[in-house]
Coordinates of C-alpha atoms and ligand atoms in Angstrom, one line a residue:
M220 CA 147.6 57.6 -71.6
A221 CA 149.3 58.2 -68.3
T222 CA 147.9 56.4 -65.6
V223 CA 146.6 57.9 -62.6
E224 CA 145.6 56.9 -58.9
V225 CA 143.1 59.0 -57.5
K226 CA 143.4 59.2 -53.7
V227 CA 141.1 60.7 -50.9
P228 CA 142.0 64.3 -50.7
D229 CA 141.8 66.1 -47.5
I230 CA 138.4 65.5 -46.0
G231 CA 139.1 67.9 -42.8
D232 CA 139.5 66.1 -39.6
F233 CA 138.3 62.9 -40.2
D234 CA 141.1 60.5 -39.6
E235 CA 139.3 57.3 -41.0
V236 CA 136.2 57.2 -42.7
S237 CA 134.3 53.9 -43.8
V238 CA 133.4 53.4 -47.8
I239 CA 129.5 53.2 -47.8
E240 CA 129.1 53.4 -51.4
V241 CA 131.3 52.3 -54.5
L242 CA 129.8 54.4 -57.4
V243 CA 131.7 53.1 -60.4
A244 CA 133.5 50.1 -61.9
A245 CA 136.3 48.9 -63.6
G246 CA 135.6 49.9 -67.2
D247 CA 133.8 52.9 -66.6
M248 CA 134.2 56.3 -67.9
V249 CA 134.6 58.7 -65.2
D250 CA 134.3 62.6 -65.5
I251 CA 136.1 65.1 -63.3
E252 CA 134.3 65.8 -60.7
Q253 CA 132.3 62.9 -60.9
S254 CA 131.4 61.2 -57.4
L255 CA 133.4 57.9 -57.1
I256 CA 132.3 56.5 -53.3
T257 CA 130.6 57.9 -50.7
V258 CA 132.1 57.9 -47.1
E259 CA 131.0 58.0 -43.8
S260 CA 132.2 58.5 -40.3
D261 CA 130.5 58.8 -37.0
K262 CA 129.3 62.6 -37.8
A263 CA 129.3 62.8 -41.5
S264 CA 128.9 61.7 -44.9
M265 CA 130.7 62.8 -48.0
E266 CA 131.3 61.9 -51.6
I267 CA 134.7 61.6 -53.3
P268 CA 134.9 63.4 -56.6
S269 CA 137.3 62.1 -59.1
S270 CA 140.4 64.9 -60.0
T271 CA 140.9 63.3 -63.3
A272 CA 138.5 62.4 -66.3
G273 CA 139.3 58.8 -67.6
K274 CA 138.6 55.4 -67.8
V275 CA 138.4 53.4 -64.4
T276 CA 141.1 50.4 -64.5
E277 CA 141.2 49.3 -61.2
V278 CA 139.0 50.4 -58.3
K279 CA 141.2 50.0 -54.9
V280 CA 138.2 50.3 -52.3
Q281 CA 134.9 48.5 -51.7
V282 CA 132.1 48.8 -49.3
G283 CA 133.3 48.7 -45.8
S284 CA 137.2 49.5 -46.6
K285 CA 138.5 52.1 -44.2
V286 CA 140.2 55.4 -46.3
R287 CA 142.0 58.2 -44.9
E288 CA 143.5 61.3 -46.6
G289 CA 145.8 59.9 -49.3
S290 CA 144.3 56.3 -49.7
V291 CA 144.2 55.2 -53.4
V292 CA 140.4 55.3 -54.3
L293 CA 141.4 53.9 -58.1
V294 CA 143.2 53.9 -60.9
L295 CA 142.5 55.2 -64.0
E296 CA 143.7 55.9 -67.6
A297 CA 143.6 59.6 -67.6
Q298 CA 142.0 61.1 -70.7
G299 CA 142.0 64.1 -72.7
D300 CA 143.4 67.7 -70.9
A301 CA 143.3 65.5 -68.1
E302 CA 146.0 63.3 -69.0
S303 CA 148.7 66.5 -69.1
K304 CA 147.6 67.6 -66.0
A305 CA 147.8 63.9 -64.9
G306 CA 151.0 63.8 -65.4
A307 CA 152.1 64.2 -61.8
G308 CA 149.5 61.8 -61.0
K309 CA 151.7 59.0 -61.8
S310 CA 153.7 60.0 -58.9
D311 CA 152.0 59.2 -55.2
E312 CA 151.1 63.1 -55.2
P313 CA 147.3 62.2 -55.0
Q314 CA 145.4 63.9 -57.5
K315 CA 142.8 65.8 -55.4
A316 CA 139.5 67.5 -55.8
A317 CA 140.0 70.3 -58.8
A318 CA 138.4 72.9 -56.6
P319 CA 140.8 74.5 -54.2
S320 CA 140.8 72.9 -51.2
P321 CA 142.4 74.7 -48.2
S322 CA 142.8 72.9 -45.5
P323 CA 139.8 73.0 -42.8
A324 CA 142.3 75.1 -40.3
S325 CA 143.0 77.9 -42.9
A326 CA 139.4 78.5 -43.3
P327 CA 138.5 80.4 -40.5
S328 CA 140.4 83.5 -41.5
S329 CA 138.1 84.4 -44.8
A330 CA 135.0 83.1 -42.2
P331 CA 132.5 86.0 -41.6
S332 CA 130.8 86.4 -38.8
A333 CA 127.2 85.0 -38.8
P334 CA 125.5 87.5 -41.3
S335 CA 122.2 87.6 -39.2
A336 CA 122.1 86.1 -35.9
P337 CA 120.8 88.4 -33.4
P338 CA 122.5 89.0 -30.2
S339 CA 122.4 86.4 -27.6
G340 CA 119.2 86.6 -25.6
K341 CA 117.6 88.9 -27.9
S342 CA 114.3 87.6 -29.7
G343 CA 112.3 89.1 -32.7
P344 CA 112.7 89.1 -36.3
V345 CA 115.8 88.1 -37.7
E346 CA 117.1 87.3 -41.2
I347 CA 118.6 84.3 -42.4
K348 CA 121.3 85.2 -44.9
V349 CA 123.7 82.9 -47.2
P350 CA 127.1 82.2 -44.9
D351 CA 130.3 81.8 -46.5
I352 CA 129.8 79.1 -49.2
G353 CA 133.5 79.1 -49.7
D354 CA 134.6 80.0 -53.4
F355 CA 131.2 79.6 -54.9
K356 CA 129.6 82.6 -56.8
D357 CA 125.8 82.2 -58.3
V358 CA 124.8 79.3 -56.8
S359 CA 121.7 78.0 -58.1
V360 CA 118.7 76.7 -55.3
I361 CA 117.7 73.6 -56.2
E362 CA 115.7 72.9 -53.1
V363 CA 113.4 74.8 -50.7
L364 CA 112.9 72.7 -47.8
V365 CA 110.8 74.9 -45.6
K366 CA 107.6 77.1 -46.0
P367 CA 106.3 80.1 -44.2
G368 CA 104.7 79.4 -41.1
D369 CA 107.3 76.4 -40.5
A370 CA 108.8 76.2 -37.0
I371 CA 112.5 75.9 -37.7
E372 CA 115.1 74.7 -35.6
K373 CA 118.5 75.9 -35.4
E374 CA 120.7 74.0 -38.0
Q375 CA 118.0 73.0 -40.0
S376 CA 118.3 72.9 -43.3
L377 CA 116.1 75.7 -45.1
I378 CA 117.7 75.1 -48.9
T379 CA 119.7 73.3 -51.2
V380 CA 122.2 75.0 -53.2
E381 CA 124.5 73.6 -56.2
S382 CA 127.1 75.0 -58.0
D383 CA 128.9 73.0 -61.3
K384 CA 131.0 71.2 -58.6
A385 CA 129.1 70.6 -55.1
S386 CA 125.5 70.7 -53.5
M387 CA 125.1 71.8 -50.0
E388 CA 122.7 72.7 -47.8
I389 CA 122.4 76.0 -46.0
P390 CA 121.0 75.7 -42.6
S391 CA 119.4 78.1 -40.6
S392 CA 121.5 80.4 -38.1
A393 CA 118.6 80.4 -35.5
A394 CA 115.4 79.1 -34.7
G395 CA 112.0 80.6 -34.7
K396 CA 108.9 81.0 -37.0
L397 CA 109.9 81.2 -40.5
T398 CA 107.5 84.5 -41.7
E399 CA 109.2 85.2 -45.2
L400 CA 110.9 83.3 -47.3
K401 CA 112.6 85.3 -49.9
V402 CA 113.9 82.6 -52.4
K403 CA 112.8 80.0 -54.5
V404 CA 114.0 77.4 -56.9
G405 CA 115.9 78.3 -59.6
D406 CA 117.6 81.5 -57.9
K407 CA 120.9 82.3 -58.0
L408 CA 122.5 83.1 -54.7
N409 CA 125.8 84.6 -53.1
I410 CA 127.0 85.2 -49.8
G411 CA 125.0 87.5 -47.8
D412 CA 122.1 87.1 -49.8
L413 CA 118.7 87.2 -47.6
I414 CA 117.1 83.5 -47.4
A415 CA 114.3 83.9 -44.9
V416 CA 113.0 86.1 -42.1
L417 CA 112.3 84.5 -38.7
E418 CA 110.4 85.6 -35.6
G419 CA 110.1 84.3 -32.3
V420 CA 113.7 83.8 -32.5
S421 CA 115.3 81.7 -29.3
S422 CA 118.3 82.9 -28.4
P423 CA 121.3 81.8 -30.2
P424 CA 124.7 81.7 -29.0
P425 CA 126.6 84.9 -29.6
P426 CA 128.1 84.7 -33.1
V427 CA 131.9 83.7 -33.4
E428 CA 134.0 84.0 -36.8
G429 CA 132.5 81.6 -38.8
A430 CA 129.6 80.7 -36.8
V431 CA 126.6 78.9 -37.2
G432 CA 125.4 79.6 -40.7
S433 CA 128.2 80.7 -42.2
A434 CA 130.7 78.5 -41.3
P435 CA 132.5 78.2 -44.4
P436 CA 133.3 74.8 -46.0
P437 CA 136.5 74.9 -47.3
S438 CA 135.9 74.8 -51.3
G439 CA 137.1 71.4 -51.5
E440 CA 134.9 70.1 -48.7
A441 CA 132.0 71.8 -49.9
R442 CA 132.8 70.0 -53.2
V443 CA 133.2 66.9 -51.5
G444 CA 130.1 67.5 -48.8
A445 CA 127.6 65.4 -49.9
A446 CA 124.6 67.6 -47.9
A447 CA 127.6 69.7 -47.1
S448 CA 125.5 72.3 -44.9
A449 CA 127.6 75.0 -43.8
Q450 CA 126.7 74.1 -39.9
A451 CA 128.9 75.4 -37.1
P452 CA 130.6 72.6 -35.0
A453 CA 129.5 71.7 -31.7
S454 CA 131.4 73.5 -28.8
R455 CA 133.2 76.1 -31.0
S456 CA 133.4 78.5 -28.0
S457 CA 135.5 80.8 -29.5
A458 CA 137.0 82.1 -32.6
A459 CA 140.2 80.3 -32.2
A460 CA 138.5 76.7 -32.4
P461 CA 138.4 75.5 -36.0
P462 CA 135.1 75.9 -37.1
L463 CA 135.5 73.6 -39.9
Q464 CA 135.9 70.8 -37.8
P465 CA 132.9 68.7 -36.0
S466 CA 133.6 68.0 -32.7
A467 CA 130.3 66.5 -31.2
A468 CA 129.6 62.8 -31.5
G469 CA 126.7 61.6 -32.9
G470 CA 126.4 64.9 -34.8
G471 CA 125.0 65.6 -38.1
R472 CA 121.2 66.1 -39.2
Q473 CA 119.5 64.2 -36.5
T474 CA 116.3 64.8 -38.9
E475 CA 117.4 61.6 -41.4
G476 CA 118.4 59.5 -38.3
V477 CA 121.7 59.4 -39.0
A478 CA 124.8 61.8 -39.6
T479 CA 124.8 63.4 -43.1
V480 CA 126.8 66.7 -42.6
A481 CA 129.5 67.6 -44.6
P482 CA 132.8 67.9 -42.8
A483 CA 131.8 71.3 -41.6
G484 CA 128.9 70.3 -39.6
A485 CA 128.1 68.9 -36.1
P486 CA 125.2 69.7 -34.2
P487 CA 125.3 72.6 -31.7
A488 CA 126.3 71.9 -28.0
G489 CA 123.0 70.8 -26.3
H490 CA 121.6 69.2 -29.3
D491 CA 119.6 66.2 -28.1
P492 CA 120.1 63.1 -30.4
T493 CA 117.2 61.8 -29.3
K494 CA 114.7 64.4 -30.1
A495 CA 112.0 63.2 -32.4
P496 CA 113.7 64.2 -36.0
T497 CA 111.8 67.1 -37.7
G498 CA 111.4 64.9 -40.9
K499 CA 112.6 67.4 -43.1
L500 CA 115.2 65.2 -45.1
P501 CA 115.5 61.8 -46.5
H502 CA 119.1 60.2 -45.9
A503 CA 120.5 60.2 -49.3
S504 CA 124.0 61.4 -50.5
P505 CA 124.0 64.3 -52.9
S506 CA 124.4 62.5 -56.1
V507 CA 121.1 60.3 -55.2
R508 CA 119.4 63.8 -54.3
K509 CA 120.1 65.0 -57.6
F510 CA 119.4 61.5 -59.3
A511 CA 116.1 61.6 -57.5
R512 CA 115.1 64.9 -58.5
E513 CA 116.0 64.4 -62.3
L514 CA 113.4 61.5 -62.1
G515 CA 110.9 63.3 -60.1
V516 CA 111.2 60.9 -57.4
P517 CA 110.0 61.8 -53.8
L518 CA 112.9 60.9 -51.8
E519 CA 110.9 60.7 -48.8
E520 CA 108.6 58.2 -49.8
I521 CA 111.5 55.8 -50.1
N522 CA 112.8 53.6 -47.5
G523 CA 116.3 53.6 -47.9
C524 CA 118.2 49.9 -47.8
G525 CA 121.5 51.7 -47.5
P526 CA 123.5 51.6 -44.1
K527 CA 121.5 53.4 -41.4
G528 CA 118.4 53.4 -43.9
R529 CA 120.3 55.7 -46.5
I530 CA 118.6 55.8 -49.7
T531 CA 120.9 54.6 -52.3
Q532 CA 120.7 54.9 -56.2
E533 CA 119.1 51.5 -56.3
D534 CA 116.8 52.6 -54.0
V535 CA 115.5 55.3 -56.4
Q536 CA 115.7 53.1 -59.4
N537 CA 113.5 50.5 -57.7
F538 CA 111.2 52.8 -56.6
T539 CA 110.8 54.6 -60.1
K540 CA 110.1 50.8 -61.3
T541 CA 107.4 49.9 -58.8
V542 CA 106.0 53.3 -59.5
M543 CA 106.1 52.4 -63.6
S544 CA 104.7 49.2 -63.4
G545 CA 101.6 50.3 -61.4
A546 CA 102.3 48.2 -58.4
A547 CA 102.2 51.5 -56.4
S548 CA 101.9 55.3 -56.7
T549 CA 103.6 58.5 -55.5
K550 CA 102.1 60.2 -52.8
A551 CA 101.1 63.0 -55.3
S552 CA 99.9 60.6 -58.0
A553 CA 97.7 58.9 -55.2
A554 CA 96.2 62.1 -54.2
K555 CA 95.2 63.1 -57.5
A556 CA 93.5 59.7 -58.0
A557 CA 91.7 60.6 -54.8
A558 CA 90.6 63.9 -55.7
S559 CA 89.4 62.3 -59.2
G560 CA 87.1 60.4 -57.6
G561 CA 89.1 57.0 -55.9
G562 CA 89.5 53.7 -57.3
V563 CA 93.0 52.2 -57.3
G564 CA 95.4 54.7 -55.8
D565 CA 93.4 56.5 -53.7
G566 CA 93.6 56.5 -50.0
G567 CA 97.0 56.7 -47.9
A568 CA 97.6 60.3 -49.9
G569 CA 98.0 63.5 -47.7
L570 CA 98.0 61.9 -44.2
G571 CA 100.2 64.7 -43.2
L572 CA 101.9 62.0 -40.4
I573 CA 104.6 63.1 -38.2
A574 CA 108.1 61.9 -38.5
W575 CA 109.0 58.5 -36.7
P576 CA 110.1 58.8 -33.5
K577 CA 114.3 58.7 -33.5
V578 CA 115.3 57.4 -30.2
D579 CA 118.3 56.8 -28.9
F580 CA 117.5 53.5 -27.1
D581 CA 120.7 52.5 -25.8
K582 CA 120.0 55.6 -23.2
F583 CA 117.6 53.2 -21.6
G584 CA 119.5 49.7 -22.0
P585 CA 121.7 47.7 -23.7
T586 CA 120.5 46.9 -27.5
E587 CA 122.1 45.2 -30.3
R588 CA 121.1 45.8 -34.1
K589 CA 120.4 43.1 -36.9
D590 CA 119.9 43.5 -40.6
R591 CA 116.4 42.4 -41.5
P592 CA 116.0 39.8 -44.2
R593 CA 115.4 40.9 -47.7
I594 CA 112.1 39.2 -47.7
K595 CA 111.0 40.9 -44.5
K596 CA 111.9 44.3 -46.4
I597 CA 110.0 43.6 -49.3
S598 CA 107.2 42.1 -47.3
A599 CA 106.9 44.9 -45.0
A600 CA 106.7 47.6 -47.8
N601 CA 103.7 45.5 -49.7
L602 CA 102.1 45.3 -46.8
H603 CA 102.8 48.7 -45.4
R604 CA 101.1 50.0 -49.0
N605 CA 98.1 47.5 -48.5
W606 CA 97.3 48.7 -44.9
V607 CA 97.3 52.1 -46.0
M608 CA 95.9 52.0 -49.1
I609 CA 92.9 49.7 -49.0
P610 CA 90.1 50.6 -46.3
H611 CA 90.2 47.0 -44.9
V612 CA 87.3 45.9 -42.7
T613 CA 87.4 42.5 -40.9
N614 CA 84.4 40.5 -40.1
H615 CA 84.6 37.8 -37.2
D616 CA 82.8 34.4 -37.2
D617 CA 82.8 31.2 -36.4
A618 CA 82.5 27.5 -37.9
D619 CA 81.7 24.4 -36.2
I620 CA 84.1 22.0 -37.8
T621 CA 83.6 19.1 -35.2
D622 CA 82.2 16.9 -38.0
L623 CA 84.9 17.9 -40.5
E624 CA 87.7 17.3 -38.4
A625 CA 86.5 13.8 -37.6
F626 CA 86.3 13.2 -41.0
R627 CA 90.1 15.1 -41.6
V628 CA 91.4 12.5 -38.9
S629 CA 89.8 9.6 -40.4
T630 CA 91.1 10.0 -44.0
N631 CA 94.5 10.5 -42.5
K632 CA 94.6 7.4 -40.9
E633 CA 92.9 5.6 -43.8
N634 CA 95.9 7.5 -46.1
E635 CA 98.6 7.1 -43.6
K636 CA 100.8 4.9 -46.0
S637 CA 100.0 7.7 -48.7
G638 CA 102.5 10.0 -46.8
I639 CA 100.2 12.8 -47.6
K640 CA 98.6 14.5 -44.5
V641 CA 95.2 16.5 -45.3
T642 CA 95.1 19.6 -43.3
M643 CA 92.5 21.8 -42.5
L644 CA 93.7 24.5 -44.5
A645 CA 93.2 22.2 -47.5
F646 CA 89.5 22.0 -46.6
L647 CA 89.3 25.5 -46.2
I648 CA 90.8 26.1 -50.0
K649 CA 88.1 24.0 -51.1
A650 CA 85.5 25.9 -49.3
S651 CA 86.9 29.4 -50.2
V652 CA 86.7 28.4 -53.7
A653 CA 83.0 27.6 -53.5
A654 CA 82.4 30.7 -51.6
L655 CA 84.3 32.9 -54.3
K656 CA 82.1 31.0 -56.9
K657 CA 78.9 32.3 -54.8
F658 CA 80.0 35.5 -54.2
P659 CA 82.2 36.5 -57.3
E660 CA 83.0 40.2 -55.9
F661 CA 85.3 38.5 -53.6
N662 CA 87.0 37.1 -56.8
S663 CA 88.0 40.2 -58.0
S664 CA 90.6 43.0 -58.5
L665 CA 90.3 46.8 -58.9
D666 CA 91.7 47.8 -62.1
G667 CA 91.0 52.0 -62.1
E668 CA 87.6 52.3 -62.2
Q669 CA 86.7 49.1 -63.4
L670 CA 86.4 46.0 -61.3
V671 CA 88.0 42.5 -63.0
L672 CA 85.9 39.6 -62.2
K673 CA 88.5 36.3 -62.3
N674 CA 87.1 32.8 -63.5
Y675 CA 89.5 31.2 -62.3
F676 CA 90.5 30.0 -59.0
H677 CA 93.9 30.4 -57.5
I678 CA 94.3 30.3 -53.8
G679 CA 97.1 32.0 -52.3
F680 CA 98.3 30.8 -48.7
A681 CA 100.7 32.6 -46.1
A682 CA 103.5 30.6 -45.0
D683 CA 105.9 31.3 -41.8
T684 CA 109.3 30.9 -43.0
P685 CA 112.6 32.0 -41.5
N686 CA 113.3 34.1 -43.8
G687 CA 109.7 35.8 -43.1
L688 CA 106.0 35.8 -44.8
M689 CA 105.7 34.2 -47.9
V690 CA 102.7 33.2 -50.0
P691 CA 102.7 30.3 -52.5
V692 CA 99.9 30.2 -54.5
I693 CA 98.2 27.0 -55.8
R694 CA 96.3 27.0 -58.8
D695 CA 93.1 26.0 -60.1
C696 CA 92.1 24.6 -57.0
D697 CA 88.2 24.4 -58.1
K698 CA 89.5 21.6 -60.4
K699 CA 91.8 19.7 -57.7
G700 CA 90.6 17.7 -54.7
V701 CA 91.6 18.2 -51.0
M702 CA 94.2 15.4 -51.4
Q703 CA 96.1 17.1 -54.3
I704 CA 95.8 20.5 -52.6
S705 CA 97.1 19.2 -49.5
Q706 CA 100.1 17.5 -51.3
E707 CA 100.9 20.9 -53.5
M708 CA 100.6 22.8 -50.2
G709 CA 103.3 20.5 -48.5
E710 CA 105.3 21.0 -51.4
L711 CA 105.0 24.7 -52.0
A712 CA 105.3 25.2 -48.0
K713 CA 108.7 23.2 -48.1
K714 CA 110.0 25.5 -50.9
A715 CA 108.7 28.7 -49.0
R716 CA 110.6 27.4 -46.1
D717 CA 113.8 26.3 -48.0
G718 CA 114.0 29.9 -50.2
K719 CA 113.3 28.1 -53.3
L720 CA 109.9 29.3 -54.6
S721 CA 110.1 30.9 -58.0
P722 CA 107.9 34.2 -58.7
A723 CA 105.5 32.3 -60.8
E724 CA 104.9 30.3 -57.6
M725 CA 103.9 33.1 -55.6
S726 CA 101.7 35.0 -58.5
G727 CA 97.9 35.2 -59.8
A728 CA 96.4 34.4 -56.4
C729 CA 92.7 35.4 -56.4
F730 CA 92.2 35.2 -52.7
T731 CA 94.8 34.4 -49.7
I732 CA 94.1 32.4 -46.5
S733 CA 96.3 33.2 -43.8
S734 CA 96.1 30.0 -41.1
L735 CA 97.7 30.5 -37.8
G736 CA 95.7 27.4 -36.6
G737 CA 98.7 25.5 -35.7
I738 CA 100.3 28.0 -33.6
G739 CA 97.3 29.6 -32.2
G740 CA 95.2 32.5 -31.0
R741 CA 91.4 33.4 -31.6
Y742 CA 90.6 36.0 -34.1
F743 CA 93.0 38.4 -35.7
T744 CA 93.0 41.3 -38.7
P745 CA 95.0 40.0 -41.7
I746 CA 95.9 42.4 -44.4
I747 CA 94.5 42.0 -47.9
N748 CA 97.2 40.7 -50.4
A749 CA 96.5 43.4 -52.9
P750 CA 95.3 43.5 -55.6
E751 CA 93.0 40.7 -54.2
V752 CA 90.4 42.0 -52.3
S753 CA 89.9 39.9 -49.2
I754 CA 91.9 37.5 -47.4
L755 CA 90.8 35.0 -44.8
G756 CA 92.4 34.6 -41.2
V757 CA 91.9 31.2 -39.5
C758 CA 93.0 30.7 -36.0
R759 CA 93.3 27.6 -33.7
S760 CA 90.1 25.3 -33.4
T761 CA 88.4 24.9 -29.5
T762 CA 85.7 22.6 -28.2
E763 CA 83.2 25.6 -26.7
P764 CA 80.0 24.8 -25.6
V765 CA 77.1 25.5 -28.4
W766 CA 73.6 25.5 -27.7
D767 CA 71.4 23.3 -29.7
G768 CA 68.1 24.2 -28.9
K769 CA 67.9 22.2 -25.9
A770 CA 70.8 21.8 -24.5
F771 CA 74.8 22.6 -24.7
Q772 CA 77.0 20.3 -27.0
P773 CA 80.7 20.3 -27.3
R774 CA 81.6 21.4 -30.4
L775 CA 84.8 22.2 -32.3
M776 CA 84.6 25.8 -33.2
L777 CA 86.8 27.2 -35.8
P778 CA 87.6 31.3 -35.5
L779 CA 86.9 32.9 -38.8
S780 CA 88.4 36.6 -39.7
L781 CA 87.3 38.0 -43.1
S782 CA 89.3 41.3 -44.1
W783 CA 87.7 42.6 -47.4
D784 CA 88.3 45.9 -49.2
H785 CA 85.3 48.3 -48.7
R786 CA 85.8 49.8 -52.0
V787 CA 84.6 46.2 -53.8
I788 CA 82.6 44.5 -50.9
D789 CA 80.1 45.5 -48.2
G790 CA 79.8 44.4 -45.0
A791 CA 76.3 42.5 -45.6
G792 CA 78.1 40.7 -48.5
A793 CA 80.9 39.7 -46.1
A794 CA 78.7 38.7 -43.4
R795 CA 77.2 36.2 -46.1
F796 CA 80.3 34.9 -47.4
N797 CA 81.6 34.2 -43.8
G798 CA 78.2 32.6 -43.1
F799 CA 78.5 30.6 -46.1
L800 CA 81.9 29.6 -45.6
A801 CA 80.6 28.1 -41.9
Q802 CA 77.5 26.3 -43.3
I803 CA 80.1 24.6 -45.8
L804 CA 82.8 23.8 -43.2
G805 CA 79.9 22.4 -41.0
D806 CA 78.4 20.4 -43.5
F807 CA 81.2 19.7 -46.6
R808 CA 78.7 17.9 -48.4
R809 CA 77.4 21.5 -49.7
V810 CA 80.7 21.8 -51.7
L811 CA 79.1 19.4 -54.3
L812 CA 76.1 21.4 -54.5
Ligands
CAO911 N1 93.3 24.5 -35.5 C1 93.4 23.8 -34.6 N2 94.7 22.8 -35.1 C2 95.2 23.3 -36.1 C3 94.3 24.1 -37.0 C4 93.4 25.1 -36.4 N3 92.9 25.8 -37.2 N4 95.3 24.2 -37.9 C5 96.2 23.6 -38.0 N5 96.3 22.9 -36.9 C6 97.1 21.9 -36.4 C7 97.3 20.7 -37.5 O1 96.1 19.6 -37.6 C8 98.8 20.1 -37.2 O2 98.5 19.4 -36.0 P1 99.1 17.9 -35.9 O3 100.5 17.7 -36.5 O4 98.6 17.3 -34.6 O5 98.6 17.0 -37.3 C9 99.5 21.5 -36.5 O6 98.2 22.1 -36.1 C10 100.4 22.3 -37.4 O7 99.6 22.5 -38.7 P2 100.6 23.2 -39.8 O8 100.6 24.5 -39.4 O9 102.0 22.1 -39.9 O10 99.7 22.8 -41.3 P3 98.8 23.7 -41.6 O11 98.3 23.1 -42.8 O12 97.7 24.3 -40.9 O13 99.6 25.0 -42.1 C11 101.6 26.7 -43.0 C12 100.7 25.1 -43.1 C13 102.2 26.8 -44.2 C14 100.2 27.5 -43.3 C15 101.7 26.9 -41.5 O14 102.9 25.9 -41.2 C16 102.1 28.4 -41.8 O15 103.1 28.7 -42.0 N6 101.4 28.9 -41.0 C17 101.7 30.5 -40.5 C18 100.6 31.3 -41.5 C19 101.5 32.6 -41.1 O16 102.3 33.2 -40.6 N7 100.3 33.6 -41.2 C20 100.1 34.9 -40.5 C21 100.3 36.0 -41.4 S1 100.2 37.3 -41.1 O17 101.5 37.7 -40.6

């Protein structure tokens, strides 16, 4: 078996690029053309495919490595036909892309002028055609990214096409309103085929050789180009300028908030990187896009955890797992659920929101960037889903805890030696159990069209930790006294802060309490911790004048904020629940009734 070093092929004008993904590991079998790594410069990301089939014996790069043309990506034992071809691979000569790979500079000669851009300054219907896409023939349309009526920006990707070697996006050579779409998924396209007709076209720059919409990625680059859009370089002002070399820093597809064009693409001169993204395409490499397509995963619903928010294969897998486990639904399935009468999964569908603003904050002052802790990312995703999918209402009330606080303080004095400090939260847990018993719909969960009523009382409490918000759960609070609850709460809070909570210690809650009492504030609107149907938020107690019928008395008042799921609970029930809770906290003997 021949040992072959697979090296970085000619990647155009990029001097040194960072490895942002390693897609194979030692021991893997790889095929010719299989992507090995994804690299990214400040202008583009692209995948580097294998020139040879075989078994990977050693991967020579890792995420963060800097590579350039000729850098060894990995070593493999060539197999089959590749072995004979690979003979030369033993030498230092890199086994480059199987597809012909003319140097970028040679490409313009074969590049036609923009197929259909109107002359400068002219406005009116414009036909957008398939530009020179290199050596590819009969490429399949695998994604149509626009629809009639859309306002199209120049350089905006219209379709994605795929050959057996590469996928690439075809951008629009002009801006305007899309009046006719001439292609659909599955169509086979060649150079010059009509993609769409635009109207109200704003003036594009005069077409030059290989200009926008026609810049031909050299076939080698098109092959490696992730979202290999055939975009023109920014500052191409004459035919002499090499059309395949990005020349505008910060270029790329701004709709994704990060440059993802193939080496052929950079935004046109005057492109404003701070303008709001059009939100057309999520940021992912072609292999991930293909993977997502195969699984039917809507990439636009995934928050990428990769560098610069790029969606990785793992993100797609995690999304699939979450949907499959029923913990979430896609917008499409949520919409179906909504259409079929509601229940879990409705709401949040078809929001039709505009894209998140993409701002170059550095324009306004110095900034720094920090990676977010994993727990924050996970809780953010859960909070977002819960906030979007649950029709929340929050009732505010006050509980007179003057006597209870006096009791708590004296109890703590008496028990000083025990080392267990009784906290107000422990009383709140006990009081909540009593309220959940009296109002069972608060101790329930939606399961499709059914309500699951629970005959157990596990209470979660939000704990603020250095890594983010966590919700440990105290089990069977109905069977435990305030002292035991206080003790368990102290232990679980410590574990949470130390990052040592087990999944079991965070699952199974019926109801959650979020106490900001130790920090401050008056009221807030806590987000329900699905699949629970309500949550109690508590803020700092203050001494207030309370009218007792004859005079104002100083009373210690505890602000309560109860958020509830309006699919399950009504306002009257919530007001009663809060009132009952306040009564118990006002006179804790009522817990015994
Ligand atoms: N009013 C006035 N004082 C209060 C109070 C209240 N409602 N609740 C607690 N306090 C006091 C306590 O008595 C304690 O005072 P001393 O030190 O003088 O005894 C002090 O505030 C600190 O209490 P604590 O926060 O340590 O204890 P706790 O039982 O109230 O809370 C825990 C424990 C784990 C819930 C808390 O530390 C925590 O993490 N809270 C944040 C929860 C959170 O982030 N919620 C928001 C979720 S939504 O983003």
